[in-house]
Amino acid sequence: MAEDKVYPVDKERAAHSLINIDDYHRLYQQSIDQPDIFWAEQAEKFVGFFEPWSKVFDGEFAKAQVAWFKDAKLNVSWNCIDRHLPQRADQTAIIWEGDEPDSSLHITYRDLHQAVCRMANVLKARGVKKGDRVCIYMPMIPEAAYAMLACTRIGAVHSVVFGGFSPDAIRDRIQDSDCRTVITANQGVRGGKLIPLKHNVDKALEQCPDVHSVIVVKHTEADTGWHAERDVWYHEAISQVDDQCPAEVMDAEDALFILYTSGSTGKPKGVLHSTAGYLLQAAMSHKYIFDYHEGEVFWCTADVGWVTGHSYILYGPLCNGATTLMFEGVPTYPDASRFWQVIDKHHVNIFYTAPTALRALMSLGDEPVKSSSRASLRLLGSVGEPINPEAWEWYHKVVGEERCPIVDTWWQTETGSTMISPMAGVTDLKPGSATLPFFGVKPELLDAHGKVIQGAGKGNLVITQSWPSQIRTVFGDHQRCVDTYFKAYPGYYFTGDSARRDKDGYYWIIGRVDDVINVSGHRLGTAELESALVLHPKVAEAAVVGYPHDIKGNAVYAYVTLMTGIKDSDDLKKELIQFVADEIGAFAKPEIVQFAPGLPKTRSGKIMRRILRKIAANEIDHLGDTTTLAEPSVVDNLIEHRVNR
Ligand code: WTA
């Protein structure tokens, strides 16, 4: 069994790690038994405060009412920039690698300070104040980082919307958190393709009358529509403001950012993170898990539109004074060796990516990897979805040439930072296992009755006590936060994932048990996809499930019932797929659409997704109990017409 395969820590390398496995166990125990002492020490080590806290932790976990470092004062942009200026003004903070291989920039901490101050002053000049929400819809360019940090500098709350979202999705997010300012670029460029970001914003804002300012970075030469009273060019605006801007004094629990994520029901939720706890745990996990050493180049390939980009491109690394790489492009442009070429070009030491990218690259063979040296690489990371042992082995053997440990980091938008992961050079590895919990994280597995499973076993993954970077609320709807995460198992935070724990206490994440589909590491809610489909005038009803996919991990399978009298056709399938792309974003496109004259429902009218999942996965011999179906013949029809792959 894969479980039996262990890659022990290399002794020589362990000698250079920040801590060893005995330290891990000792510190872990302290973090659980005496969290106040543990976190106070870590906070002093990792974060600079303007004023100290009165209490390390206060609140009630079960009600999602928690405060960390109560009354302390600090500023995130100050921690990520100003604090480093005395020692590292000339050190590169951000290496930017553009879409084209000949475009890159080195931005020092001094440059970053100036750019962020200017952007902050532009926001102030447009009337943005502490507590205001600012929507950021940007390509992966340095200005995205400036924008996020500028918000934190003046205490505005950023809501980054991934550049792949459609105008409707942008509109919903702007409206939900009442953003009055948007920061965008005229166009994005990815894999040689142009993305009409400003155009999308213009469309979204047709229904957002309260937005008074759109700050536009001129990233390409293309023209864009213009609303003179509302739109400002970034390059013009920054030339009119000072390059000094004091960092606002923020409370430890002041809101830092909102990030929308899909859940099992309803519209995406605005997950809200606060200041001190988030920053501390992002920085600390970056340092310990990746064994980050002074001077190293760290590359996380995520987009800043997702939480991984927030915590491990920006806040964690910059809080630690690291050099972080930001990549605008895609792994296969101009060819499939791009990742490895970038590693050589910028002497990347630590590389952190998603299994879906690895599987896609693996399918293209070893040659593109072998065309590079990767001599600088010291360790590898994985995030976003379970990494299958085959992809793990390929990553280890071919990319890392068996000398780089792999840290498989399990976490969520809601957790803010990594919760279960090996620490490089500390933890013995097992391919496919996220291994052991991070400091302060106490996971448990619960059985179907909500009982704690002891020892080895499989169950629903919950967290039993508060951690500093935990979600504070769902923006504008605290009850939804309680209902979503703290209601299924009272007293516990429910992750939505199931997992297995082996005899060594190692965790193996299995996947979502709720109605969230993880497609290429992107979270999609079935409810969201279904609402998009039924908006189409020809669709009467839709049910969406995930099914296993070789490259994407999971893909979307949509069952669609058409309005009476509408004829199905391949063209209509294509139209519906495009319709979802327009409603949400291209990354949410269903892989498969099956027209269904009826959907399997219980007598009370509830769609039986369990059956739909089985049909989508081609597991028609194990449909399980179908006796509660209102009309059993519906299932026969679905099976007969299922889309074979
Ligand atoms: C999944 C991304 C297995 C999981 C940081 C989780 C993983 C969801 C892993 C959160 C991993 C993330 N192994 N599954 N290492 N990392 N997941 O909010 O299902 O975009 O609940 O955060 O991704 O996705 P999110």
XYZ file of C-alpha atoms and ligand atoms in Angstrom:
670
model
C 0.000 0.000 0.000
C 1.081 3.558 -0.689
C 0.684 4.143 3.021
C 3.621 1.862 3.750
C 5.960 3.862 1.605
C 7.969 6.259 3.732
C 10.558 8.770 2.656
C 12.554 9.446 5.809
C 14.073 12.851 6.406
C 17.563 13.137 5.001
C 19.823 13.318 8.053
C 22.310 15.696 6.520
C 19.615 18.111 5.496
C 17.818 17.821 8.848
C 20.953 19.244 10.441
C 20.255 22.518 8.572
C 16.521 22.709 9.272
C 15.113 25.361 11.563
C 13.836 22.701 13.952
C 13.947 18.900 14.228
C 11.207 16.349 14.800
C 11.702 16.351 18.586
C 11.291 20.148 18.611
C 8.154 19.717 16.512
C 6.560 17.300 18.972
C 7.540 19.400 21.986
C 6.345 22.679 20.463
C 3.192 21.065 19.105
C 2.278 19.733 22.522
C 2.862 23.128 24.055
C 0.788 24.818 21.353
C -2.173 22.597 22.251
C -1.767 22.497 26.026
C -0.684 26.080 26.618
C -1.788 28.011 23.557
C -1.503 31.396 25.254
C 2.159 30.927 26.103
C 2.961 29.368 22.749
C 1.273 32.000 20.588
C 2.585 34.922 22.633
C 6.136 33.717 22.017
C 5.517 33.224 18.311
C 3.847 36.604 17.926
C 6.864 38.285 19.460
C 9.136 36.433 17.082
C 7.199 36.976 13.850
C 5.228 40.214 14.052
C 5.988 43.804 15.038
C 3.324 45.481 17.197
C 2.833 49.183 17.872
C 1.100 48.327 21.144
C 0.990 45.037 23.047
C -2.044 42.817 23.610
C -3.981 42.609 26.838
C -4.970 39.003 26.304
C -3.676 36.382 23.847
C -7.036 34.727 23.245
C -10.557 35.701 24.084
C -13.897 34.400 22.905
C -15.927 31.314 22.239
C -14.863 28.998 19.471
C -18.229 27.248 19.148
C -19.923 30.564 18.342
C -17.221 31.658 15.933
C -16.514 34.576 18.218
C -12.793 34.686 18.664
C -10.218 37.391 19.256
C -6.485 36.872 19.161
C -4.012 39.361 20.624
C -6.784 41.455 22.051
C -6.199 45.218 21.998
C -2.825 44.919 20.279
C -2.095 47.470 17.561
C -0.187 46.839 14.349
C -0.234 47.333 10.604
C 0.214 44.611 8.016
C 1.914 46.705 5.333
C 4.287 48.085 7.973
C 5.153 44.522 8.962
C 5.619 43.436 5.368
C 7.662 46.453 4.272
C 8.750 49.222 6.677
C 9.943 46.846 9.373
C 12.475 45.391 6.909
C 13.829 48.657 5.520
C 16.712 49.119 7.985
C 18.262 45.746 7.070
C 16.947 44.980 3.610
C 15.944 48.075 1.663
C 18.031 46.885 -1.294
C 16.992 43.255 -1.123
C 14.531 42.060 -3.744
C 11.088 41.697 -2.212
C 9.238 40.634 -5.359
C 10.611 39.049 -8.494
C 8.035 39.499 -11.200
C 8.110 37.143 -14.167
C 5.842 38.308 -16.965
C 3.878 36.214 -19.402
C 6.650 36.514 -22.004
C 9.943 34.895 -20.987
C 11.897 38.076 -21.687
C 9.925 40.210 -19.264
C 10.839 40.315 -15.611
C 11.399 42.839 -12.829
C 13.124 42.912 -9.478
C 11.339 45.055 -6.917
C 13.336 45.850 -3.796
C 11.813 46.469 -0.400
C 12.606 50.164 -0.952
C 10.788 50.166 -4.305
C 7.896 48.313 -2.716
C 7.636 50.886 0.038
C 7.409 53.739 -2.446
C 4.947 52.001 -4.731
C 2.658 50.973 -1.882
C 2.745 54.440 -0.304
C 1.842 56.027 -3.614
C -1.005 53.615 -4.241
C -2.221 54.202 -0.674
C -2.170 57.953 -1.263
C -4.129 57.500 -4.486
C -6.769 55.567 -2.565
C -6.890 58.290 0.075
C -7.193 60.956 -2.598
C -10.267 59.109 -3.893
C -11.762 59.231 -0.421
C -11.054 55.653 0.684
C -10.928 55.374 4.456
C -10.186 52.811 7.122
C -12.791 50.045 7.057
C -13.934 50.740 3.475
C -13.978 47.766 1.134
C -11.942 47.855 -2.071
C -12.368 45.358 -4.891
C -9.159 44.281 -6.630
C -9.564 42.576 -10.033
C -6.091 42.297 -11.419
C -3.721 40.227 -13.489
C -0.637 38.821 -11.793
C 1.404 41.996 -12.003
C 3.273 43.832 -9.224
C 0.502 46.421 -9.015
C -1.798 43.684 -7.661
C 0.564 43.326 -4.702
C 0.849 47.117 -4.357
C -2.933 47.385 -4.321
C -3.393 44.769 -1.618
C -0.646 46.205 0.556
C -1.884 49.759 -0.019
C -5.284 48.751 1.333
C -3.726 47.279 4.427
C -1.611 50.417 4.835
C -4.645 52.659 5.204
C -6.842 50.055 6.883
C -9.126 49.470 3.912
C -10.412 45.913 3.508
C -9.509 44.358 0.193
C -11.681 41.897 -1.643
C -9.610 40.366 -4.408
C -11.697 38.841 -7.177
C -9.803 36.309 -9.299
C -9.150 37.646 -12.819
C -10.951 34.659 -14.359
C -14.349 35.666 -12.969
C -17.057 37.006 -15.245
C -18.724 40.445 -15.004
C -21.724 38.941 -13.197
C -19.507 37.302 -10.602
C -17.627 40.574 -10.072
C -20.924 42.444 -9.702
C -22.221 40.027 -7.069
C -19.036 40.308 -5.035
C -18.895 44.102 -5.256
C -22.507 44.385 -4.198
C -22.251 41.878 -1.374
C -19.451 43.715 0.404
C -20.436 47.174 -0.797
C -17.125 48.049 -2.450
C -17.055 51.632 -3.696
C -13.609 51.479 -5.268
C -12.205 49.016 -7.788
C -8.593 48.529 -8.787
C -8.031 46.818 -12.133
C -5.916 46.842 -15.299
C -6.942 47.589 -18.850
C -6.028 44.046 -19.852
C -4.376 40.941 -18.480
C -2.100 38.650 -20.463
C -1.915 34.904 -19.879
C -0.303 32.397 -22.155
C -0.234 35.021 -24.906
C -3.971 35.641 -24.632
C -5.447 38.995 -23.699
C -8.040 39.208 -20.937
C -10.393 42.203 -21.049
C -10.342 43.030 -17.339
C -11.453 46.662 -17.542
C -14.179 45.748 -19.993
C -15.446 43.140 -17.511
C -15.388 45.702 -14.713
C -17.312 48.183 -16.856
C -19.984 45.572 -17.473
C -20.155 44.621 -13.809
C -20.436 48.247 -12.734
C -23.526 48.839 -14.858
C -25.301 47.435 -11.824
C -23.069 48.884 -9.105
C -24.018 52.565 -8.992
C -22.207 53.185 -5.703
C -18.754 52.580 -7.116
C -17.195 56.022 -7.405
C -13.633 55.174 -8.407
C -11.934 52.723 -10.728
C -8.154 52.847 -10.696
C -6.809 51.379 -13.920
C -3.290 50.083 -14.470
C -2.196 50.393 -18.091
C -0.685 46.966 -18.564
C -1.003 46.689 -22.351
C -1.318 49.261 -25.095
C -4.997 48.538 -25.680
C -7.599 51.246 -25.359
C -10.475 50.806 -22.999
C -13.882 52.347 -22.444
C -13.663 55.343 -20.133
C -15.927 57.035 -17.602
C -14.144 60.284 -16.846
C -15.904 60.981 -13.560
C -15.155 57.511 -12.235
C -12.010 56.115 -13.897
C -8.423 57.145 -13.220
C -5.232 55.902 -14.785
C -2.949 54.536 -12.111
C 0.204 55.965 -13.744
C -1.301 59.437 -13.824
C -2.712 59.254 -10.314
C 0.547 58.110 -8.685
C 2.461 60.970 -10.273
C 0.289 63.418 -8.369
C 0.766 61.992 -4.875
C 3.535 61.752 -2.323
C 5.646 58.618 -1.929
C 5.307 58.632 1.837
C 2.174 57.466 3.587
C 2.016 56.649 7.282
C 0.747 53.184 8.173
C -2.621 53.337 9.894
C -2.672 51.957 13.423
C -4.970 48.945 13.273
C -6.468 46.824 15.982
C -5.450 43.164 16.021
C -9.039 42.209 15.255
C -9.751 44.831 12.590
C -10.836 43.273 9.290
C -7.915 42.690 6.926
C -9.549 41.202 3.866
C -12.575 39.462 2.446
C -12.211 36.585 0.023
C -15.222 34.978 -1.589
C -15.381 31.232 -1.649
C -17.932 28.647 -2.699
C -19.807 26.576 -0.200
C -22.435 23.875 -0.433
C -25.380 26.223 -0.513
C -26.298 29.584 -1.901
C -24.067 32.324 -3.190
C -20.342 32.447 -2.479
C -19.496 33.584 1.024
C -17.265 36.529 1.867
C -14.782 34.898 4.212
C -13.394 37.589 6.474
C -9.935 37.490 8.010
C -8.629 39.851 10.649
C -5.247 41.419 11.136
C -2.866 40.011 13.769
C -3.788 36.335 13.898
C -3.854 35.983 10.135
C -0.508 37.689 9.617
C 1.178 35.724 12.372
C 0.069 32.337 11.168
C 0.727 33.083 7.497
C 4.271 34.171 8.345
C 4.957 31.431 10.819
C 3.677 28.599 8.619
C 5.659 29.976 5.679
C 8.823 29.889 7.715
C 8.441 26.526 9.417
C 6.714 24.444 6.775
C 8.945 25.601 3.936
C 11.968 25.792 6.234
C 12.552 29.237 4.776
C 16.098 30.492 5.173
C 17.295 34.067 4.813
C 18.036 35.034 1.212
C 16.118 32.221 -0.454
C 13.806 32.715 -3.427
C 10.295 31.394 -2.778
C 7.855 30.760 -5.593
C 4.198 30.002 -5.071
C 2.501 29.615 -8.457
C -1.019 30.429 -7.233
C -2.953 33.500 -8.329
C -3.409 36.325 -5.826
C -7.128 35.904 -6.499
C -7.132 32.808 -4.264
C -6.183 32.409 -0.636
C -2.934 30.620 -1.486
C -1.784 33.741 -3.283
C -2.760 35.942 -0.352
C -0.932 33.900 2.268
C 2.029 32.496 0.363
C 2.826 34.944 -2.411
C 2.269 38.017 -0.355
C 1.675 38.141 3.369
C 3.636 35.157 4.714
C 6.801 35.660 2.670
C 6.867 39.460 2.907
C 6.250 39.431 6.643
C 9.325 37.201 6.864
C 11.416 39.543 4.691
C 11.663 36.898 1.971
C 12.067 37.222 -1.785
C 8.824 36.075 -3.360
C 8.243 35.350 -7.022
C 5.091 36.379 -8.807
C 4.340 34.802 -12.189
C 1.899 36.254 -14.654
C 1.751 33.372 -17.105
C 0.831 29.716 -17.375
C 2.939 26.536 -17.075
C 2.685 25.673 -20.754
C 3.558 28.971 -22.414
C 5.605 29.374 -24.549
C 6.138 25.662 -23.879
C 5.776 23.020 -21.200
C 9.196 23.761 -19.700
C 8.209 27.254 -18.517
C 8.047 26.518 -14.778
C 11.466 24.887 -14.851
C 12.963 27.632 -17.008
C 11.721 30.240 -14.542
C 13.253 28.258 -11.676
C 16.632 28.379 -13.431
C 16.293 32.007 -14.486
C 15.594 33.268 -10.978
C 17.407 30.590 -8.947
C 14.252 29.537 -7.166
C 14.913 27.528 -4.003
C 11.385 26.670 -2.910
C 8.619 25.863 -5.380
C 4.979 25.522 -4.377
C 2.301 24.501 -6.887
C -0.926 22.533 -7.367
C -1.352 18.836 -8.206
C -3.471 19.716 -11.242
C -0.526 21.555 -12.823
C 1.764 18.655 -12.021
C -0.584 16.109 -13.546
C -0.938 18.193 -16.698
C 2.831 18.581 -17.008
C 3.454 14.940 -16.170
C 1.230 13.926 -19.082
C 3.590 15.826 -21.408
C 6.573 13.682 -20.483
C 9.892 14.263 -18.693
C 11.730 16.033 -21.506
C 10.499 19.563 -20.754
C 11.635 19.165 -17.141
C 14.983 17.706 -18.102
C 15.712 20.645 -20.392
C 16.353 22.662 -17.227
C 18.886 22.250 -14.439
C 16.745 23.045 -11.353
C 20.011 23.032 -9.408
C 18.771 25.809 -7.117
C 15.702 23.838 -5.954
C 15.778 22.747 -2.351
C 12.204 21.867 -1.647
C 8.792 21.437 -3.216
C 5.242 22.036 -2.077
C 1.744 21.043 -3.127
C -1.626 22.606 -2.352
C -5.275 22.788 -3.289
C -6.360 19.179 -3.660
C -5.156 15.717 -2.779
C -1.951 14.843 -4.594
C -2.169 11.317 -5.944
C 0.869 9.137 -5.192
C 1.793 8.910 -8.927
C 2.003 12.681 -9.262
C 3.866 12.862 -5.940
C 6.443 10.346 -7.129
C 6.907 12.174 -10.417
C 7.327 15.491 -8.603
C 9.850 13.881 -6.288
C 11.853 11.901 -8.847
C 11.734 13.977 -12.000
C 11.321 17.544 -10.760
C 13.157 17.268 -7.449
C 15.648 14.580 -8.516
C 14.992 12.840 -5.226
C 16.786 15.496 -3.234
C 13.855 17.825 -2.435
C 11.299 16.994 0.237
C 7.667 17.635 -0.741
C 5.345 19.415 1.651
C 1.723 18.557 0.913
C -0.139 21.396 2.618
C -3.810 20.963 3.495
C -5.786 24.074 4.328
C -8.708 26.265 3.197
C -9.714 29.843 2.497
C -11.394 29.773 5.891
C -8.340 28.550 7.773
C -6.160 31.368 6.410
C -2.982 29.316 6.546
C -1.770 25.735 6.385
C -3.289 23.392 8.950
C -1.919 19.939 8.165
C 1.418 19.522 6.423
C 4.861 18.083 6.767
C 7.625 20.461 7.742
C 10.482 20.237 5.284
C 13.484 18.454 6.722
C 11.537 17.597 9.867
C 8.716 15.210 9.005
C 9.179 11.811 7.344
C 7.062 11.823 4.183
C 4.469 9.463 2.758
C 3.360 10.167 -0.834
C -0.235 11.391 -0.785
C -0.378 12.231 2.917
C -0.545 15.749 4.327
C 1.036 14.104 7.412
C 0.785 15.978 10.726
C -1.015 19.040 12.080
C 0.671 22.416 12.260
C 1.280 24.085 15.617
C -1.903 24.957 17.445
C -4.098 22.859 15.147
C -6.002 20.039 16.793
C -7.827 17.947 14.174
C -10.183 15.086 14.911
C -12.107 12.630 12.747
C -15.787 12.139 13.505
C -17.903 9.163 12.537
C -21.408 9.321 11.037
C -22.864 9.910 14.511
C -20.464 12.715 15.343
C -18.387 10.570 17.654
C -14.625 11.107 17.821
C -12.677 8.293 16.165
C -9.664 7.173 18.150
C -6.471 5.984 16.492
C -6.474 4.883 12.881
C -9.720 5.407 10.977
C -11.693 7.442 8.512
C -14.212 10.199 9.129
C -15.189 13.801 8.730
C -12.366 16.190 9.472
C -13.006 18.788 12.173
C -10.827 21.183 14.145
C -11.361 21.306 17.869
C -9.932 24.617 19.035
C -9.365 28.112 17.725
C -6.246 28.997 15.736
C -5.121 32.579 15.113
C -5.788 32.726 11.357
C -9.279 31.222 11.504
C -12.184 32.817 9.671
C -13.774 35.531 11.819
C -17.083 35.810 10.044
C -18.898 35.658 6.735
C -19.106 39.281 5.694
C -22.497 40.693 6.585
C -23.904 37.391 7.855
C -22.362 36.007 11.004
C -25.139 33.465 11.406
C -24.149 31.958 8.077
C -20.623 31.529 9.422
C -21.950 29.721 12.485
C -24.383 27.618 10.461
C -21.852 26.638 7.822
C -18.911 25.715 9.989
C -20.033 25.234 13.586
C -23.472 23.683 13.383
C -22.935 20.215 11.895
C -20.849 19.180 14.906
C -21.432 21.514 17.847
C -18.189 22.641 19.428
C -16.135 21.837 16.340
C -15.188 23.644 13.154
C -16.287 21.375 10.303
C -13.969 21.502 7.303
C -16.254 19.903 4.698
C -13.505 17.344 4.002
C -13.201 13.719 4.964
C -9.878 12.194 5.853
C -8.159 9.062 7.020
C -5.647 8.780 9.832
C -3.143 5.947 9.741
C -1.407 4.096 12.545
C 1.341 6.734 12.676
C -1.178 9.520 13.173
C -0.659 10.758 9.590
C -3.633 12.409 7.885
C -4.695 11.524 4.335
C -7.225 13.989 2.974
C -9.852 12.207 0.903
C -11.893 15.153 -0.358
C -15.064 17.156 0.062
C -18.094 15.491 1.557
C -20.357 18.489 0.965
C -21.598 19.882 -2.327
C -18.355 21.603 -3.178
C -16.496 20.404 -6.254
C -12.764 20.935 -6.363
C -11.912 21.446 -10.039
C -8.195 21.924 -10.699
C -7.906 23.152 -7.136
C -10.692 25.737 -7.635
C -13.687 25.460 -5.376
C -17.062 25.464 -7.074
C -20.404 25.151 -5.356
C -22.999 22.945 -7.014
C -25.704 25.413 -5.990
C -23.836 28.211 -7.760
C -23.451 26.189 -10.953
C -27.068 25.084 -10.893
C -28.351 28.622 -10.406
C -26.243 29.702 -13.356
C -27.677 26.960 -15.585
C -31.319 27.584 -14.697
C -30.915 31.240 -15.616
C -30.761 30.060 -19.224
C -34.235 30.457 -20.741
C -34.240 26.950 -22.203
C -33.361 25.213 -18.945
C -36.066 23.998 -16.575
C -33.910 22.278 -14.011
C -30.278 21.355 -13.458
C -28.295 19.183 -11.089
C -24.539 19.292 -10.983
C -22.066 16.841 -9.492
C -18.326 16.265 -9.610
C -16.637 13.190 -11.059
C -13.006 12.053 -10.977
C -10.864 13.527 -13.750
C -7.276 12.557 -14.583
C -5.865 16.065 -14.802
C -8.355 18.288 -12.966
C -8.841 15.992 -9.990
C -12.572 16.512 -10.326
C -14.631 17.898 -13.159
C -18.180 19.168 -13.447
C -20.945 16.896 -14.779
C -24.227 18.726 -15.329
C -27.603 17.039 -15.763
C -29.976 19.434 -17.463
C -33.720 19.183 -17.966
C -34.930 21.426 -20.771
C -38.161 23.398 -20.874
C -41.062 21.541 -22.493
C -40.863 21.679 -26.256
C -37.147 22.532 -26.446
C -35.132 20.118 -28.558
C -31.739 19.027 -27.306
C -28.682 19.274 -29.538
C -24.901 19.406 -29.346
C -25.062 23.094 -30.146
C -27.297 23.678 -27.158
C -24.804 21.798 -24.969
C -22.066 24.135 -26.150
C -24.307 27.114 -25.573
C -25.002 26.031 -22.001
C -21.322 25.470 -21.266
C -20.536 28.944 -22.575
C -23.431 30.321 -20.570
C -21.839 29.067 -17.333
C -18.543 30.619 -18.391
C -20.332 33.940 -18.882
C -22.167 33.686 -15.574
C -19.253 32.594 -13.383
C -15.994 32.298 -15.329
C -14.339 29.988 -17.849
C -12.753 27.907 -15.087
C -16.251 26.824 -13.974
C -17.310 25.336 -17.336
C -18.986 21.943 -17.052
C -16.892 19.259 -18.684
C -20.000 17.251 -19.506
C -23.638 18.168 -20.041
C -26.222 15.383 -20.181
C -29.796 16.192 -21.113
C -32.138 14.502 -18.674
C -35.883 14.255 -19.207
C -36.175 13.864 -15.428
C -33.919 13.941 -12.371
C -33.924 11.294 -9.653
C -35.863 12.670 -6.728
C -37.184 11.435 -3.440
C -40.936 11.500 -2.943
C -40.496 14.771 -1.114
C -38.851 16.247 -4.199
C -35.206 16.268 -3.111
C -32.698 15.523 -5.867
C -30.719 12.385 -5.054
C -27.228 13.538 -5.873
C -25.683 10.371 -4.557
C -27.148 8.559 -7.550
C -26.141 11.289 -9.974
C -22.576 11.120 -8.666
C -22.449 7.374 -9.222
C -23.735 7.669 -12.774
C -21.234 10.443 -13.529
C -18.416 8.319 -12.145
C -19.594 5.335 -14.222
C -20.240 3.329 -11.077
C -23.632 2.131 -12.195
C -23.320 -1.267 -10.549
C -23.246 0.300 -7.105
C -26.096 2.778 -7.114
C -27.027 1.963 -3.534
C -30.502 2.240 -2.123
C -32.939 3.473 -4.767
C -36.146 2.501 -2.989
C -36.942 6.065 -1.956
C -37.011 7.264 -5.560
C -40.290 8.752 -6.677
C -39.830 7.482 -10.231
C -37.212 4.734 -10.574
C -37.412 4.728 -14.382
C -35.734 8.147 -14.434
C -32.495 6.493 -13.369
C -32.639 3.931 -16.174
C -32.915 6.727 -18.672
C -29.944 8.570 -17.174
C -27.820 5.447 -17.222
C -28.756 4.671 -20.792
C -27.832 8.127 -21.992
C -24.878 8.768 -19.736
C -21.892 10.309 -21.428
C -19.186 7.692 -21.617
C -15.625 8.780 -21.420
C -8.861 21.008 -0.760
C -7.007 26.215 -0.834
C -6.092 17.632 -0.155
C -9.756 20.584 0.387
C -5.801 26.344 0.101
C -10.109 21.896 1.028
C -6.704 19.842 -0.271
C -10.218 22.828 -0.163
C -5.374 20.235 -0.005
C -9.971 24.257 0.178
C -4.384 19.210 0.165
C -6.624 22.009 -0.206
N -4.796 17.933 0.083
N -7.051 18.542 -0.343
N -3.103 19.477 0.382
N -5.361 21.589 0.023
N -7.435 20.961 -0.398
O -10.492 27.232 0.068
O -10.887 19.934 -0.135
O -9.504 27.107 -2.255
O -11.293 21.850 1.767
O -8.141 26.673 -0.197
O -9.230 22.335 -1.078
O -9.884 25.051 -0.977
P -9.561 26.596 -0.880
